[in-house]
């Protein structure tokens, strides 16, 4: 990728978003964006190849014009749908030889997990280290520059996805004239919209998009589990269209202008008219009428989220709930969730100029993931990236209330997942160069590094 420039492509259910950013001393500086609404994508997957491809090309062009950069290398975000999460351990040995651990060793131990994949149905889109262990003694988050004589092991989370879904998405993106350097799952990316306190105590991210609501729970600094439900903003719009006897497009406009998810706070004074589908006579409604429709569906979405959390075995959310995604723009949605739970609730809005909307949370988090792995593997030598502090986040916490009516004693925490057969991982070998004898060497120059995803593409299409 261009030096210190990072480009993310977010293929959502209603639009494609591209963000161009650069490493900055306090995080990421956004220098260009693009967004194109499209019907070629359904539930985060390619539905119409030509329509989706056109939208991706158009969005890339917009981002290149806005940023002034003709980029070719991108990071691709994949949704949680059709994904699974596993915990796997792996180690490499040094046979008593005193060795200073480098980014190459870290990459090697992570690639060892990737090399275990024997399935033709799945591909790994993420191996994220939870903890490294040096000589089976020192547990550290970053072992670089430490000395080991026996081994370096890693306890890692592994995110897998359906092989055909990955193939079709990669093929569509790379047909637009860009190269995918790496793929990052929303399940991992959401960590970067949480504050350090939230991710340590245990927090839930609820990303309500157009056709999917994605849920991820983090605790003690790492992803614990993630899942999704096929219900989101478009279902709210459908409900409005049916109840008000109008078209989907008109219902979408009404939702954006007057939608309110909490009936108690909706206004009777905000009146609007909508055309009817079976008559020329428009009908008048107020925000209170609309909220009666919206609240029912949003409440159903939250109840489905609670069911997912129960399946994860959770009984307490110490770090609270964080709402994001396009539907999080709706008035009253935070207040409704706050009325249903006793935990803290906030809406996350990215703070970078040009993307101060909840729907861009996933895009900027993908760039955060790319920077994080570049630094871990020592691909970036300028160490000026710092985690955004809690004070820099938009946090509107709700005051503590008495125990909730819908969340009390609701969760029961489960034991960590056991993976009976540790065979889930990709056949990729990271960003190293393959020698003729089958061993690998780290590229000496940044420009020599082959794309990680080019190797995935090669293995997928062979």
Coordinates of N, CA and C in Angstrom, one line a residue, residues 78-159:
X78 N -15.2 -7.4 5.6 CA -16.2 -8.4 5.4 C -17.2 -8.4 6.6
X79 N -18.5 -8.6 6.3 CA -19.5 -8.6 7.4 C -19.4 -9.9 8.3
X80 N -20.1 -9.9 9.4 CA -20.0 -11.1 10.3 C -20.8 -12.3 9.7
X81 N -21.8 -12.0 8.9 CA -22.7 -13.1 8.4 C -21.8 -14.1 7.7
X82 N -22.2 -15.4 7.9 CA -21.5 -16.6 7.4 C -20.1 -16.7 8.0
X83 N -19.9 -16.1 9.2 CA -18.6 -16.2 9.8 C -18.7 -17.0 11.1
X84 N -17.6 -17.6 11.5 CA -17.5 -18.3 12.8 C -16.2 -17.9 13.4
X85 N -16.2 -18.0 14.8 CA -15.0 -17.6 15.5 C -14.5 -18.8 16.4
X86 N -13.2 -19.0 16.4 CA -12.6 -20.1 17.1 C -11.4 -19.6 17.9
X87 N -11.0 -20.3 18.9 CA -9.8 -20.1 19.7 C -8.8 -21.2 19.4
X88 N -7.6 -20.8 18.9 CA -6.6 -21.8 18.5 C -5.2 -21.4 19.0
X89 N -4.4 -22.3 19.5 CA -3.0 -22.0 19.9 C -2.0 -22.6 19.0
X90 N -0.9 -22.0 18.9 CA 0.2 -22.5 18.0 C 1.5 -22.0 18.6
X91 N 2.6 -22.7 18.3 CA 3.9 -22.2 18.7 C 5.0 -22.6 17.7
X92 N 6.1 -21.8 17.7 CA 7.3 -22.2 17.0 C 8.4 -22.3 18.0
X93 N 9.4 -23.2 17.6 CA 10.5 -23.5 18.6 C 11.8 -22.9 18.1
X94 N 12.7 -22.7 19.1 CA 14.0 -22.2 18.8 C 15.1 -23.1 19.2
X95 N 14.8 -24.3 19.7 CA 15.7 -25.4 20.0 C 16.9 -24.9 20.8
X96 N 16.7 -24.1 21.8 CA 17.8 -23.7 22.7 C 18.6 -22.5 22.3
X97 N 18.4 -22.1 21.0 CA 19.2 -21.0 20.5 C 18.6 -19.7 20.9
X98 N 19.4 -18.8 21.5 CA 19.0 -17.5 21.9 C 18.6 -16.6 20.7
X99 N 17.3 -16.2 20.7 CA 16.7 -15.5 19.5 C 16.0 -14.3 19.9
X100 N 16.3 -13.2 19.3 CA 15.5 -12.0 19.5 C 14.3 -12.0 18.6
X101 N 13.1 -11.9 19.2 CA 11.9 -12.0 18.4 C 11.6 -10.8 17.6
X102 N 11.3 -11.0 16.3 CA 11.0 -9.9 15.4 C 9.6 -10.1 14.8
X103 N 9.3 -9.1 14.0 CA 8.0 -9.2 13.3 C 7.9 -10.5 12.4
X104 N 9.0 -11.0 11.9 CA 9.0 -12.2 11.1 C 8.6 -13.4 12.0
X105 N 9.1 -13.5 13.2 CA 8.7 -14.6 14.1 C 7.2 -14.5 14.4
X106 N 6.7 -13.3 14.6 CA 5.3 -13.2 14.9 C 4.4 -13.6 13.7
X107 N 4.9 -13.2 12.5 CA 4.2 -13.6 11.3 C 4.2 -15.1 11.1
X108 N 5.4 -15.7 11.5 CA 5.5 -17.1 11.3 C 4.6 -17.9 12.2
X109 N 4.5 -17.5 13.5 CA 3.6 -18.2 14.4 C 2.1 -18.0 14.0
X110 N 1.8 -16.9 13.5 CA 0.4 -16.7 13.0 C 0.1 -17.5 11.7
X111 N 1.1 -17.5 10.9 CA 1.0 -18.3 9.6 C 0.9 -19.8 9.9
X112 N 1.5 -20.2 11.0 CA 1.4 -21.6 11.4 C -0.1 -22.0 11.7
X113 N -0.9 -21.1 12.2 CA -2.3 -21.3 12.4 C -3.0 -21.4 11.1
X114 N -2.6 -20.4 10.2 CA -3.2 -20.4 8.9 C -3.0 -21.7 8.1
X115 N -1.8 -22.3 8.3 CA -1.4 -23.5 7.5 C -2.2 -24.7 7.9
X116 N -3.0 -24.7 9.0 CA -3.8 -25.8 9.4 C -5.1 -26.1 8.6
X117 N -5.4 -25.2 7.8 CA -6.7 -25.3 7.1 C -6.7 -26.4 6.1
X118 N -7.7 -27.3 6.2 CA -7.8 -28.4 5.3 C -9.2 -28.4 4.6
X119 N -10.0 -27.4 4.9 CA -11.4 -27.4 4.4 C -11.5 -26.7 3.1
X120 N -12.3 -27.2 2.2 CA -12.6 -26.5 0.9 C -13.8 -25.6 1.0
X121 N -14.5 -25.6 2.2 CA -15.7 -24.8 2.3 C -15.5 -23.5 3.0
X122 N -14.4 -23.3 3.8 CA -14.2 -22.1 4.5 C -12.8 -21.5 4.2
X123 N -12.6 -20.3 4.5 CA -11.4 -19.6 4.4 C -11.2 -18.7 5.7
X124 N -10.0 -18.5 6.1 CA -9.8 -17.6 7.3 C -9.7 -16.2 6.7
X125 N -10.4 -15.3 7.4 CA -10.2 -13.9 7.1 C -9.6 -13.1 8.3
X126 N -9.2 -13.8 9.3 CA -8.6 -13.1 10.4 C -8.0 -14.1 11.4
X127 N -6.7 -13.8 11.8 CA -6.1 -14.5 12.9 C -5.6 -13.4 13.8
X128 N -6.3 -13.1 14.9 CA -5.9 -12.0 15.8 C -5.3 -12.6 17.1
X129 N -4.1 -12.2 17.4 CA -3.5 -12.7 18.6 C -4.1 -12.1 19.9
X130 N -4.4 -13.0 20.8 CA -4.9 -12.5 22.1 C -3.8 -12.4 23.1
X131 N -2.9 -13.3 23.1 CA -1.7 -13.3 24.0 C -0.6 -14.1 23.4
X132 N 0.6 -13.6 23.5 CA 1.8 -14.4 23.1 C 2.5 -14.9 24.4
X133 N 3.2 -16.0 24.3 CA 3.9 -16.5 25.4 C 5.4 -16.8 25.0
X134 N 6.3 -16.2 25.6 CA 7.7 -16.4 25.3 C 8.3 -17.5 26.2
X135 N 8.9 -18.5 25.6 CA 9.5 -19.6 26.4 C 8.5 -20.2 27.4
X136 N 7.2 -20.1 27.1 CA 6.2 -20.7 28.0 C 6.3 -20.1 29.4
X137 N 6.8 -18.8 29.5 CA 7.0 -18.2 30.8 C 6.3 -16.8 30.8
X138 N 6.6 -16.0 29.8 CA 6.2 -14.6 29.8 C 5.0 -14.4 28.9
X139 N 3.9 -13.9 29.4 CA 2.7 -13.6 28.6 C 2.7 -12.2 28.3
X140 N 2.8 -11.9 27.0 CA 2.9 -10.5 26.6 C 1.9 -10.3 25.4
X141 N 1.6 -9.0 25.1 CA 0.8 -8.7 24.0 C 1.6 -8.4 22.7
X142 N 2.9 -8.0 22.9 CA 3.8 -7.8 21.8 C 5.2 -8.3 22.2
X143 N 5.6 -9.4 21.6 CA 6.9 -10.0 22.1 C 8.1 -9.4 21.3
X144 N 8.0 -8.5 20.4 CA 9.1 -8.0 19.6 C 10.2 -7.5 20.6
X145 N 11.5 -7.9 20.2 CA 12.7 -7.5 20.9 C 13.0 -8.3 22.2
X146 N 12.0 -9.2 22.5 CA 12.3 -10.0 23.7 C 13.2 -11.2 23.2
X147 N 13.9 -11.8 24.2 CA 14.8 -12.9 23.8 C 14.1 -14.2 24.2
X148 N 14.1 -15.2 23.3 CA 13.5 -16.5 23.6 C 14.6 -17.5 23.3
X149 N 14.6 -18.6 24.0 CA 15.5 -19.7 23.7 C 14.8 -21.0 23.3
X150 N 13.5 -21.1 23.8 CA 12.8 -22.4 23.6 C 11.6 -22.2 22.6
X151 N 10.8 -21.2 22.8 CA 9.6 -21.2 21.9 C 8.9 -19.8 22.0
X152 N 8.1 -19.6 21.0 CA 7.1 -18.5 20.9 C 5.8 -19.0 20.6
X153 N 4.8 -18.9 21.5 CA 3.5 -19.4 21.2 C 2.5 -18.3 21.2
X154 N 1.3 -18.5 20.6 CA 0.3 -17.5 20.6 C -1.1 -18.2 20.8
X155 N -1.9 -17.5 21.6 CA -3.3 -17.9 21.8 C -4.1 -16.9 20.9
X156 N -4.7 -17.4 19.9 CA -5.2 -16.5 18.8 C -6.7 -16.8 18.6
X157 N -7.4 -15.8 18.2 CA -8.8 -15.9 17.7 C -8.7 -16.1 16.2
X158 N -9.6 -16.9 15.7 CA -9.6 -17.2 14.2 C -11.0 -17.0 13.7
X159 N -11.1 -16.1 12.7 CA -12.4 -15.8 12.1 C -12.4 -16.5 10.7

